CSV table of N, CA and C in Angstrom, one decimal:
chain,number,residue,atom,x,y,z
A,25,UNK,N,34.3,-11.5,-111.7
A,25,UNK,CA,33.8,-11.1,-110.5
A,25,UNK,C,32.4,-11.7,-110.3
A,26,UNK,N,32.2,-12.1,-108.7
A,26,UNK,CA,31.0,-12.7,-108.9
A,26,UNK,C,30.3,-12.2,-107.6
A,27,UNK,N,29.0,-12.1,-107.5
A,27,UNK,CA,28.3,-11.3,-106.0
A,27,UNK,C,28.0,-12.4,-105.5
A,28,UNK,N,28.3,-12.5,-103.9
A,28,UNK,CA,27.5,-13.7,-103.0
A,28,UNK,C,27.0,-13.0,-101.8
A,29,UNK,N,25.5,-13.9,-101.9
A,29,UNK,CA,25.1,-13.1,-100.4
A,29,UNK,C,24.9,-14.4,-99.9
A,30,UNK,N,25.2,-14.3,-98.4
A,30,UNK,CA,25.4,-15.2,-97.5
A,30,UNK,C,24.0,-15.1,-96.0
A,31,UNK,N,24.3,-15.4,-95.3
A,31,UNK,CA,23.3,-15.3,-94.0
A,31,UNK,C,24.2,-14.9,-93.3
A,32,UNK,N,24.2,-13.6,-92.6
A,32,UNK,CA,24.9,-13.1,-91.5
A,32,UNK,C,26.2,-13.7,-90.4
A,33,UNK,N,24.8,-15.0,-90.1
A,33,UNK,CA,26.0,-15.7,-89.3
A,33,UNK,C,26.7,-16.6,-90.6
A,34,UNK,N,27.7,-16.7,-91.3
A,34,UNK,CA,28.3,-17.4,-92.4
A,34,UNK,C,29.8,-16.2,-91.8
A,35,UNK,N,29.3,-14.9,-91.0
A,35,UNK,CA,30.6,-14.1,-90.5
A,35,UNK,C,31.5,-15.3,-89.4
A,36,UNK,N,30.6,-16.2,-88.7
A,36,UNK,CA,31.2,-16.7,-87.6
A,36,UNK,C,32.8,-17.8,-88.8
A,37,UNK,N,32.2,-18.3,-90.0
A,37,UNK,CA,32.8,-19.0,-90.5
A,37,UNK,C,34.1,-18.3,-91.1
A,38,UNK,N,33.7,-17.4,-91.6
A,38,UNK,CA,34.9,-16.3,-92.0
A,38,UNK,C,35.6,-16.4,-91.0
A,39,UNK,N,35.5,-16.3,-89.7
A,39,UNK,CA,36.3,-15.6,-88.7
A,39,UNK,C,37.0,-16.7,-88.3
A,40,UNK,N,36.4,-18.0,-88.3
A,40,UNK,CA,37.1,-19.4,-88.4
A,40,UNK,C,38.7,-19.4,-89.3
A,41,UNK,N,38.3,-19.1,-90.6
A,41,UNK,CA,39.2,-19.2,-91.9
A,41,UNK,C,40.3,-18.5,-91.5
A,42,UNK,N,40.7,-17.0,-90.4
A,42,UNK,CA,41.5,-16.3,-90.0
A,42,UNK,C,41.8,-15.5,-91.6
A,43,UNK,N,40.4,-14.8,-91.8
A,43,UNK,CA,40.7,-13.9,-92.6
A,43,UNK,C,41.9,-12.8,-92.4
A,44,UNK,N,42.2,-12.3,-93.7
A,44,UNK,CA,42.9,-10.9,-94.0
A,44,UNK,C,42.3,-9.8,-93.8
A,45,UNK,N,43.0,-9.1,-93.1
A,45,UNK,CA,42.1,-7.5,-92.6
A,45,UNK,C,43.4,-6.9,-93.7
A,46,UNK,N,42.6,-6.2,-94.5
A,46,UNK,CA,43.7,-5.4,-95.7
A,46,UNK,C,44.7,-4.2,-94.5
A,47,UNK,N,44.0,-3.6,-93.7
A,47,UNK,CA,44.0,-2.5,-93.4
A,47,UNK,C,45.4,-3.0,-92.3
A,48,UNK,N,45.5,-3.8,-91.8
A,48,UNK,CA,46.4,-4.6,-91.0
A,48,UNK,C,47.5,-5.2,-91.2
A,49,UNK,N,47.1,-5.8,-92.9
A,49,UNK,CA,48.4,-6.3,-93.7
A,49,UNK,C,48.9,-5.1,-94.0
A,50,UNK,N,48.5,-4.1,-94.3
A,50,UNK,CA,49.3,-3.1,-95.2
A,50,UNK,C,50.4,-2.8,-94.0
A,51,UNK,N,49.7,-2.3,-92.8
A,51,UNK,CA,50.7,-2.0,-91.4
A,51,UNK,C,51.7,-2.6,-91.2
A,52,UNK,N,51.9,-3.7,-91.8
A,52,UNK,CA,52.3,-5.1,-91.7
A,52,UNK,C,54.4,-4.8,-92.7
A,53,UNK,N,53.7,-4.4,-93.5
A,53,UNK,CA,55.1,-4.1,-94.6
A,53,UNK,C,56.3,-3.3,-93.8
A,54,UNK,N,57.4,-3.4,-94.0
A,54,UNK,CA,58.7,-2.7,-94.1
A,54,UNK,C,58.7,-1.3,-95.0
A,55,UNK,N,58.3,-2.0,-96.5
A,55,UNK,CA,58.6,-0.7,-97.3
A,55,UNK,C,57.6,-1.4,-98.3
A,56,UNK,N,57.5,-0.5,-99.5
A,56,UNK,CA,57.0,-0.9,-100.7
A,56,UNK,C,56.9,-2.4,-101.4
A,57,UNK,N,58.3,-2.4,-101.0
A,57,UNK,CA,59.0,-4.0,-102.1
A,57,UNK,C,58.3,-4.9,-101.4
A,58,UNK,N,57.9,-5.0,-99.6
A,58,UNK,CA,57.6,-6.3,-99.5
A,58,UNK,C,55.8,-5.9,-99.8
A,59,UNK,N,55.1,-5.3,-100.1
A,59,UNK,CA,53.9,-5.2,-100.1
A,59,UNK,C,53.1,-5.8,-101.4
A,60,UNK,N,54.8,-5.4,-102.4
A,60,UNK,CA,54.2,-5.8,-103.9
A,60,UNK,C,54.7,-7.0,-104.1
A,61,UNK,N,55.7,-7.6,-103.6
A,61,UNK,CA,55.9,-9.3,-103.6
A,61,UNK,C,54.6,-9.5,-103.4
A,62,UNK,N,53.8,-9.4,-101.7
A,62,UNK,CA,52.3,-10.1,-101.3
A,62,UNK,C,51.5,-10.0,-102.1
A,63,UNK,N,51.3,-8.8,-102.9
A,63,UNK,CA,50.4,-9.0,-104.1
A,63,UNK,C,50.7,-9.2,-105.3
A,64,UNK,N,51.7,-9.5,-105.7
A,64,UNK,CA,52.0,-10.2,-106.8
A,64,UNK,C,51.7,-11.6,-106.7
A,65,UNK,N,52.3,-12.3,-105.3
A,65,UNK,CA,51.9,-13.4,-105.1
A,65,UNK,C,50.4,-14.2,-104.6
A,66,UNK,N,49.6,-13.2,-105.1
A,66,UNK,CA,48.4,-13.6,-105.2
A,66,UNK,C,47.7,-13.5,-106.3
A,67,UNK,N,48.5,-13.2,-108.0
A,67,UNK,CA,48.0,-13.6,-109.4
A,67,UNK,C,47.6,-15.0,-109.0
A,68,UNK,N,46.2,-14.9,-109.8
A,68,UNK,CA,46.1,-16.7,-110.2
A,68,UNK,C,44.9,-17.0,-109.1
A,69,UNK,N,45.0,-16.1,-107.9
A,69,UNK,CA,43.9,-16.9,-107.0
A,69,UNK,C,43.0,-15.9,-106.6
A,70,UNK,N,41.5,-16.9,-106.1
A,70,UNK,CA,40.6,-16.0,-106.1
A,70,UNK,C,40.0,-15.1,-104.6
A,71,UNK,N,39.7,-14.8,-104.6
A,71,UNK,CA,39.7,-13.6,-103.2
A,71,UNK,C,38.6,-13.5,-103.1
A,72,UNK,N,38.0,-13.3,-102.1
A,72,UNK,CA,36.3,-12.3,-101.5
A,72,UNK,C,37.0,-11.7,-100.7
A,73,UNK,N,36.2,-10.4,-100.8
A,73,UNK,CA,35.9,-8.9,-99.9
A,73,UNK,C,34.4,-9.1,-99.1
A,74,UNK,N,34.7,-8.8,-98.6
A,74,UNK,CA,33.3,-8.4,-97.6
A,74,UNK,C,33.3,-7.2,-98.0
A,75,UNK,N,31.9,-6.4,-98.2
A,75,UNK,CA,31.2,-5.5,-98.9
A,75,UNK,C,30.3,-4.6,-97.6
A,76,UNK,N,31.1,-3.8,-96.5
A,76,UNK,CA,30.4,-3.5,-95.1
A,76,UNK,C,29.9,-2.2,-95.9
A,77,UNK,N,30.0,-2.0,-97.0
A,77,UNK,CA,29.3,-0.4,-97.6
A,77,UNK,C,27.7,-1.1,-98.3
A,78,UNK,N,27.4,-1.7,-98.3
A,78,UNK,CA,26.0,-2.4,-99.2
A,78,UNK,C,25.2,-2.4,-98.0
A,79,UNK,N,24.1,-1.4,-98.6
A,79,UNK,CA,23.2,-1.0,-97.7
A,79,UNK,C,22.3,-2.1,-96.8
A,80,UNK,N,22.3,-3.7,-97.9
A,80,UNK,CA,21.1,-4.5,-97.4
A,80,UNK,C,21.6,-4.9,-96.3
A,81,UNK,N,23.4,-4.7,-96.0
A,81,UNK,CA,23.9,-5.3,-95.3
A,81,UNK,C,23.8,-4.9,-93.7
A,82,UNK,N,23.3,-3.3,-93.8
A,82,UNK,CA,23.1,-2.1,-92.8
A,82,UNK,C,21.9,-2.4,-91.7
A,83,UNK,N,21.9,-2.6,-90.7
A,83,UNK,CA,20.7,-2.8,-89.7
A,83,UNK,C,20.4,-1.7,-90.4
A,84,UNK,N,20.3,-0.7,-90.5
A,84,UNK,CA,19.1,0.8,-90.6
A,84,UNK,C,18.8,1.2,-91.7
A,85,UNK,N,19.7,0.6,-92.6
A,85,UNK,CA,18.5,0.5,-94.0
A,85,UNK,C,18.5,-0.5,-94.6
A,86,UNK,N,18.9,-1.8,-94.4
A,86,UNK,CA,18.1,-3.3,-94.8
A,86,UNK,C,17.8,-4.0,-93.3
A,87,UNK,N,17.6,-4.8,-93.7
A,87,UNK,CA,17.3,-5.5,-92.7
A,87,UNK,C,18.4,-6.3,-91.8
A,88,UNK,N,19.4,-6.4,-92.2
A,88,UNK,CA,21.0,-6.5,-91.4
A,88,UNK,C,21.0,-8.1,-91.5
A,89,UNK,N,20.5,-9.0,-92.0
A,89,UNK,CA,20.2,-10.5,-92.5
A,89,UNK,C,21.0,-11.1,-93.0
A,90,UNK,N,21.9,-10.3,-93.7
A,90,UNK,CA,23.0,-11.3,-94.9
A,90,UNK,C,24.1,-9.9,-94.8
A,91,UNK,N,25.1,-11.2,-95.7
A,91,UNK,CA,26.5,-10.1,-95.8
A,91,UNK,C,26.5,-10.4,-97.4
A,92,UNK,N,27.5,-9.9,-98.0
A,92,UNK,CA,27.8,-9.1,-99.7
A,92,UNK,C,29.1,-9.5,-99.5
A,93,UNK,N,29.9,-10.7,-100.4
A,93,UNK,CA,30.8,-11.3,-100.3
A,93,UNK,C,30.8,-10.9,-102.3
A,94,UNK,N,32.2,-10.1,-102.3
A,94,UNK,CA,32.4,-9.9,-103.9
A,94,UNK,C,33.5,-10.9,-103.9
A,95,UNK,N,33.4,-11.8,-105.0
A,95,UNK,CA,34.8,-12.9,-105.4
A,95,UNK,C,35.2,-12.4,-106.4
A,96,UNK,N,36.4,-12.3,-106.1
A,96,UNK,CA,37.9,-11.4,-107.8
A,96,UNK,C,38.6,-12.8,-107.7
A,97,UNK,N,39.1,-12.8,-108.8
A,97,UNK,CA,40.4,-13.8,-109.1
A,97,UNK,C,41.5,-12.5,-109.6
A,98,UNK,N,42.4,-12.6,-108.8
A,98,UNK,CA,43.7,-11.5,-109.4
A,98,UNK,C,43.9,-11.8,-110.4
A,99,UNK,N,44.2,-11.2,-111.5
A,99,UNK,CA,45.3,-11.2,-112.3
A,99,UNK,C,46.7,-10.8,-112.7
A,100,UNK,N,46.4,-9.1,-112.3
A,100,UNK,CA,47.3,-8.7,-112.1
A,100,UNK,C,47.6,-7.7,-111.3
A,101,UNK,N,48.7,-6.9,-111.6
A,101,UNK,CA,48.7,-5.7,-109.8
A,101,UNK,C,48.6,-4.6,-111.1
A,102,UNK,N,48.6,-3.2,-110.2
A,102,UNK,CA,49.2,-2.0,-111.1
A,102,UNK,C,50.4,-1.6,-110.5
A,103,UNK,N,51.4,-2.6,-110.0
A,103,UNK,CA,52.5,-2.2,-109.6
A,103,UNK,C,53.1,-1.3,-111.0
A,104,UNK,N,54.3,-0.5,-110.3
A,104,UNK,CA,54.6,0.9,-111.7
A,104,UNK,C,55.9,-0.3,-112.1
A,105,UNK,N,56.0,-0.8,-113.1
A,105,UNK,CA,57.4,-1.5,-113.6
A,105,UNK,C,58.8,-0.5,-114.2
A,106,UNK,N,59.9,-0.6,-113.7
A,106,UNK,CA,60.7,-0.2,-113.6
A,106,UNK,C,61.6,0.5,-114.4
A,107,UNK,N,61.5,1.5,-114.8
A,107,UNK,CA,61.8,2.4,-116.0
A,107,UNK,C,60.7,3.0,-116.5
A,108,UNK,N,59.6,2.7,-115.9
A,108,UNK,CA,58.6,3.2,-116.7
A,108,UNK,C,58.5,5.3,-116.4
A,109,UNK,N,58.2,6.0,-117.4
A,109,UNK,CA,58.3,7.2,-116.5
A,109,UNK,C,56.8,7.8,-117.2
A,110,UNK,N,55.9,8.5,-116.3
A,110,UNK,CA,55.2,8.9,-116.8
A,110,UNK,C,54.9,10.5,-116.8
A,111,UNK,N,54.2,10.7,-117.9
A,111,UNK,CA,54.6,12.4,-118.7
A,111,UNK,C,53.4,13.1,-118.2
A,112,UNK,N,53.5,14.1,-117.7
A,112,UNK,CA,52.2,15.1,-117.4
A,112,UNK,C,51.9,15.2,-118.4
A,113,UNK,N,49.9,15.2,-118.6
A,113,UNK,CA,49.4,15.6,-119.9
A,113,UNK,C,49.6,17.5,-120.0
């Protein structure tokens, strides 16, 4: 995991790239099965989030200047694998 702060307008670039709105892919699925193919099929590669909860990022309590870009590299999912059964403690 790694933290990047950027200059605000670097959002015009993002919006270039035709980012992923999670919130829109999820809507996006049939059922379960095709949601966990999409993220399975993104082991191996690396991702940024935009970080709209980081306060420096907030006109009203930073200065609203830069955005909070976290980079992950998947590894893996916590999809539940099949037979697995789990036991109330």
């Amino acid at each position: 995991m790694k933290i990047i702060y950027k200059p605000r307008t670097f959002l015009s670039t993002i919006e270039r790239a035709k980012p992923i709105h999670l919130e829109e892919k999820l809507k996006s699925f049939r059922n379960n099965k095709e949601a966990w193919m999409w993220a399975n099929n993104l082991k191996g590669k690396v991702l940024y989030m935009l970080d709209w909860n980081d306060p420096i990022n907030c006109v009203e309590e930073g200065d609203g200047s830069t955005i909070k870009l976290i980079q992950v590299r998947v590894l893996d999912t916590n999809e539940p694998k099949q037979g697995t059964v789990i036991q109330p403690e």
